C-alpha positions as a printed Julia matrix, in Angstrom:
325×3 Matrix{Float64}:
   1.3   -37.37   -0.71
   1.63  -36.46    3.22
   2.22  -32.7     4.04
   5.36  -33.18    5.6
   6.92  -34.53    2.87
   6.54  -31.12    0.83
  10.05  -29.33    1.29
  10.62  -26.67   -2.0
  12.65  -24.37    0.2
   9.41  -22.02    0.03
   6.99  -21.64    2.56
   4.08  -20.12    0.67
   4.8   -23.4    -1.72
   5.08  -25.91    1.44
   2.1   -24.5     3.11
  -0.76  -24.36    0.34
   0.75  -27.3    -1.33
   0.37  -29.2     1.84
  -3.31  -27.89    2.91
  -4.49  -29.14   -0.64
  -2.75  -32.2    -0.94
  -3.57  -33.17    2.89
  -7.32  -32.71    2.16
  -7.29  -29.75    4.98
  -8.55  -27.3     1.76
 -10.96  -29.19   -0.11
 -10.34  -29.31   -3.83
 -11.01  -31.27   -7.1
  -9.06  -33.85   -8.62
  -7.59  -31.54  -10.99
  -6.2   -29.34   -8.61
  -4.47  -31.52   -6.89
  -3.05  -32.69   -9.85
  -1.57  -29.58  -10.6
  -0.22  -29.28   -7.03
   1.41  -32.13   -8.18
   2.39  -31.3   -11.36
   4.18  -28.12   -9.76
   5.88  -30.19   -7.28
   7.33  -32.64   -9.78
   8.66  -29.85  -11.62
  10.34  -27.86   -8.95
  12.13  -31.12   -8.26
  14.02  -31.08  -11.34
  17.88  -30.92  -11.58
  18.78  -27.31  -11.73
  15.5   -25.7   -10.77
  15.99  -22.32   -8.33
  13.25  -20.89   -6.41
  14.05  -17.38   -5.76
  12.41  -17.05   -2.13
  13.8   -13.68   -1.66
  12.37  -11.93   -4.62
   8.78  -13.95   -4.0
   8.54  -12.46   -0.59
   9.71   -9.01   -1.61
   6.9    -9.18   -4.07
   4.8   -10.15   -1.35
   5.42   -7.43    0.55
   5.45   -4.56   -2.02
   2.0    -5.71   -3.39
   0.56   -5.82    0.18
   2.01   -2.66    0.97
   1.08   -0.3    -1.9
  -2.17   -2.08   -3.01
  -3.62   -2.46    0.91
  -4.76   -5.99    0.59
  -3.16   -9.14    1.84
  -2.83  -11.93   -0.98
  -4.43  -14.92   -0.25
  -2.8   -17.96    0.27
  -3.09  -19.29   -3.49
  -1.83  -15.89   -4.67
   1.23  -16.37   -2.53
   1.79  -19.54   -4.08
   1.16  -18.62   -7.92
   3.86  -15.49   -6.77
   6.14  -18.34   -5.7
   5.82  -20.3    -9.13
   6.47  -17.3   -11.08
   9.88  -16.96   -9.6
  11.41  -20.67  -10.38
  14.01  -20.52  -12.67
  15.95  -23.04  -14.6
  18.64  -22.94  -17.0
  19.1   -19.16  -17.07
  14.93  -18.38  -17.57
  11.88  -19.07  -16.05
  10.92  -22.4   -15.33
   6.98  -21.69  -16.09
   6.74  -19.57  -19.09
   3.03  -19.46  -19.32
   0.34  -19.52  -16.34
  -3.09  -20.66  -16.66
  -5.31  -19.57  -14.09
  -9.16  -20.56  -14.02
 -11.1   -20.43  -11.25
 -14.92  -18.95   -9.84
 -15.63  -15.22  -10.23
 -14.7   -12.9    -7.93
 -11.62  -14.56   -6.36
  -9.13  -11.66   -7.18
  -7.39  -12.73  -10.15
  -7.42   -9.4   -11.66
  -6.01   -7.8    -7.92
  -3.34  -10.44   -8.17
  -2.6    -9.56  -11.9
  -2.68   -6.08  -11.15
   0.07   -6.37   -8.06
   2.32   -8.62   -9.93
   2.19   -6.78  -13.15
   3.08   -3.55  -11.2
   5.64   -5.33   -9.3
   7.6    -6.59  -12.7
   8.0    -2.5   -13.43
   9.8    -2.15  -10.32
  13.57   -1.86   -9.84
  13.1    -5.02   -7.54
  12.3    -7.34  -10.12
  15.95   -6.4   -11.16
  14.85   -6.36  -15.09
  14.95   -3.55  -17.44
  11.93   -2.92  -19.77
   9.94   -5.53  -18.52
   7.08   -4.3   -20.57
   3.33   -5.68  -19.96
   0.88   -5.61  -22.22
  -2.99   -6.3   -21.04
  -5.29   -7.68  -23.62
  -9.16   -8.41  -23.46
 -12.16   -8.39  -25.47
 -13.63   -5.32  -24.42
 -12.08   -2.28  -23.01
 -13.87   -2.02  -19.52
 -12.04   -5.63  -19.23
  -9.06   -5.03  -20.53
  -8.23   -1.86  -18.16
  -9.77   -3.86  -14.88
  -6.05   -4.29  -13.79
  -4.64   -1.22  -15.8
  -7.1     1.24  -13.66
  -6.01   -0.58  -10.12
  -2.24    0.06  -11.24
  -3.17    3.77  -12.31
  -5.65    4.46   -9.33
  -2.79    2.97   -6.87
   0.04    5.32   -7.66
  -2.39    7.97   -7.24
  -3.01    7.09   -3.52
   0.78    6.7    -3.06
   1.43   10.21   -4.77
   4.31   10.97   -2.15
   6.28    7.83   -2.79
   5.61    7.29   -6.18
   4.67   10.32   -8.26
   8.25   10.81   -8.99
   9.07    7.15   -9.81
   6.3     6.84  -12.37
   4.85    8.49  -15.52
   0.82    7.92  -16.15
  -2.0     8.59  -18.43
  -5.13    6.84  -18.97
  -3.55    4.67  -21.7
   0.03    4.23  -20.2
   2.01    3.58  -17.3
   6.03    3.65  -17.3
   8.58    3.27  -14.25
  11.17    6.05  -15.14
  14.21    4.19  -13.63
  13.36    0.52  -15.43
  11.33    1.87  -18.4
   9.1    -0.77  -18.05
   5.57   -0.24  -18.81
   2.21   -1.32  -18.54
  -0.3    -0.77  -21.5
  -3.55   -2.04  -22.34
  -5.04   -3.48  -25.47
  -8.76   -4.84  -26.66
  -8.99   -7.48  -29.41
 -10.24   -5.3   -32.03
  -7.33   -2.65  -31.95
  -6.56   -1.56  -35.44
  -2.61   -2.0   -34.14
  -0.83   -4.47  -32.22
   1.42   -3.13  -29.53
   3.49   -5.95  -27.75
   6.47   -5.84  -30.27
   8.59   -5.3   -27.07
   6.57   -7.18  -24.49
   7.83   -9.2   -21.75
   5.1   -10.12  -20.17
   1.24  -11.1   -22.09
  -1.85  -11.1   -19.71
  -4.82  -12.3   -21.56
  -7.99  -11.79  -19.29
 -11.04  -13.75  -19.26
  -9.88  -15.92  -21.91
 -13.57  -17.82  -22.1
 -14.69  -14.84  -24.25
 -11.81  -15.45  -27.0
 -12.89  -17.47  -29.97
 -10.2   -18.1   -31.78
  -6.25  -17.33  -31.66
  -6.6   -14.95  -33.66
  -5.45  -11.88  -31.22
  -3.5   -13.95  -29.19
  -0.82  -15.09  -32.07
  -0.63  -11.67  -33.25
   0.94  -10.56  -29.73
   2.98  -13.55  -29.45
   4.54  -13.46  -33.09
   7.17  -10.75  -31.61
   6.81  -12.04  -28.29
   9.67  -13.51  -26.32
  12.84  -11.04  -27.15
  13.08  -10.11  -23.18
  14.65  -12.56  -20.63
  12.64  -14.06  -18.57
   9.41  -13.34  -20.71
   6.38  -14.42  -19.12
   2.42  -15.4   -20.03
  -0.66  -15.07  -18.21
  -4.12  -16.51  -19.16
  -6.76  -15.59  -16.57
 -10.02  -16.51  -16.49
 -13.24  -17.89  -15.41
 -15.56  -20.23  -16.97
 -17.88  -18.98  -19.89
 -20.86  -20.0   -22.11
 -18.79  -20.07  -24.94
 -17.75  -23.36  -25.69
 -14.86  -25.06  -28.37
 -13.13  -21.5   -28.07
  -9.67  -20.81  -26.82
 -10.33  -21.88  -23.3
 -11.32  -25.57  -23.99
  -8.35  -25.55  -26.28
  -6.22  -24.59  -23.05
  -7.73  -27.0   -21.1
  -7.19  -29.49  -23.54
  -3.42  -28.48  -23.46
  -3.35  -28.2   -19.66
  -4.59  -32.12  -19.88
  -1.68  -33.01  -21.86
   0.85  -31.34  -19.71
  -0.77  -32.45  -16.65
  -0.31  -36.06  -17.68
   3.35  -35.42  -18.52
   3.22  -35.39  -22.35
   4.86  -31.9   -23.07
   6.91  -30.14  -20.27
   8.47  -28.44  -23.04
   5.36  -26.02  -23.03
   6.58  -24.74  -19.79
   2.97  -24.31  -18.83
   1.81  -23.81  -15.2
  -2.05  -24.42  -14.88
  -3.99  -23.92  -11.66
  -7.64  -25.05  -12.48
 -10.12  -24.5    -9.81
 -13.61  -26.18   -9.85
 -16.48  -28.24   -8.06
 -16.32  -31.53   -8.6
 -20.15  -31.97   -9.66
 -23.48  -30.76  -10.14
 -24.29  -31.52   -6.7
 -21.41  -29.8    -5.16
 -22.34  -26.5    -6.62
 -25.43  -26.41   -4.38
 -23.23  -27.64   -1.23
 -21.79  -24.63    0.35
 -18.99  -26.58    1.77
 -17.73  -27.5    -1.35
 -17.83  -24.15   -2.98
 -14.26  -23.63   -1.76
 -13.4   -26.17   -4.68
 -13.77  -23.22   -7.49
 -13.51  -20.34   -5.25
  -9.88  -20.88   -3.08
 -10.43  -17.09   -1.44
 -13.76  -17.99    0.13
 -12.37  -18.85    3.62
 -10.77  -15.22    3.87
 -13.68  -12.75    1.89
 -16.91  -12.53    3.64
 -17.96  -10.67    0.88
 -17.38  -13.27   -1.84
 -19.29  -15.55    0.43
 -22.25  -13.41    0.53
 -22.33  -12.76   -2.89
 -22.53  -16.51   -3.94
 -25.1   -17.06   -1.55
 -27.0   -14.41   -2.88
 -26.61  -15.72   -6.46
 -27.89  -19.07   -4.92
 -31.11  -17.44   -3.2
 -31.69  -16.28   -6.97
 -31.4   -19.05   -9.36
 -35.11  -20.15   -8.84
 -36.06  -16.68  -10.24
 -33.39  -16.14  -13.13
 -32.37  -18.69  -15.58
 -29.64  -16.24  -16.43
 -28.02  -15.88  -12.82
 -28.69  -19.82  -12.78
 -26.38  -20.42  -15.62
 -23.74  -17.87  -14.52
 -23.99  -19.22  -10.99
 -22.76  -22.86  -12.19
 -20.37  -21.9   -14.99
 -18.66  -18.34  -13.46
 -19.12  -18.77   -9.99
 -18.6   -22.8    -9.41
 -16.67  -23.48  -12.64
 -18.99  -26.12  -14.01
 -20.49  -25.01  -17.21
 -23.62  -26.28  -17.79
 -25.58  -24.88  -20.65
 -29.13  -25.07  -21.65
 -30.63  -26.18  -17.85
 -34.12  -25.76  -17.1
 -34.83  -23.38  -14.36
 -34.68  -24.95  -10.77
 -37.69  -24.89   -8.93
 -38.07  -25.13   -5.66
């Protein structure tokens, strides 16, 4: 597909899709298939992209969180604002990429935006779920500290405690939950975020939250994760489902997969190919330095080596022998 043929009506989608599909930005075959699938769904009759809300979301997130969204983040944000038949086009978003690319920062900004009047839905409640409290609090704490930094503007708009953030006008809240919590919130949730899905061995916690989910309009689920060493768990099943969706076997799921990885073990050692698993790399010198440091360390530490391939490059490789220089 040539770049000039992409005309979704949203610059964030057209620009990013053009760069990937034209080869301007290196991408693995599965990333290309994801984007082709998105474009196919967006071209369906009756699909509406709310460009105005997308641009307002970008403006608010960048203003209050103090960072510029990367092209892949703006692209996904636009897909979040795709609608069909009076509801969201994509009900579930699966984002898989190398660690350190800003997926938590993106979710922090997005979930906070969902609580604002600009999103336009009252009581649009967000539950963030992870296996550990530290991970579950990552995005929650980012929102909490952001509100602190902007007290002069936001303190009258939000109630916040160490466990609950609520917009006083929309009554939309953000909570965090751990997989071992004795009680399950989420009965009034409009948005569920499952963080670091590779750590989930089974669907028990996921199903508990989903059991009473979806009663609010425009409900959405986000699964964000790097790859991990636990196999045959939830992530592997979700990747299998994503394959069916990308092959056109189940559009009814309304799944939006966005999967990044290198294309081979050899590419993991080639800095020119790192962008395939790390779409934020061209814009983040800090991320590049971290990956370069990990690469320099793998011949001394088998655990770093394992994490380099699996978490940095989205190329799971178990039982590897330590690389010798």
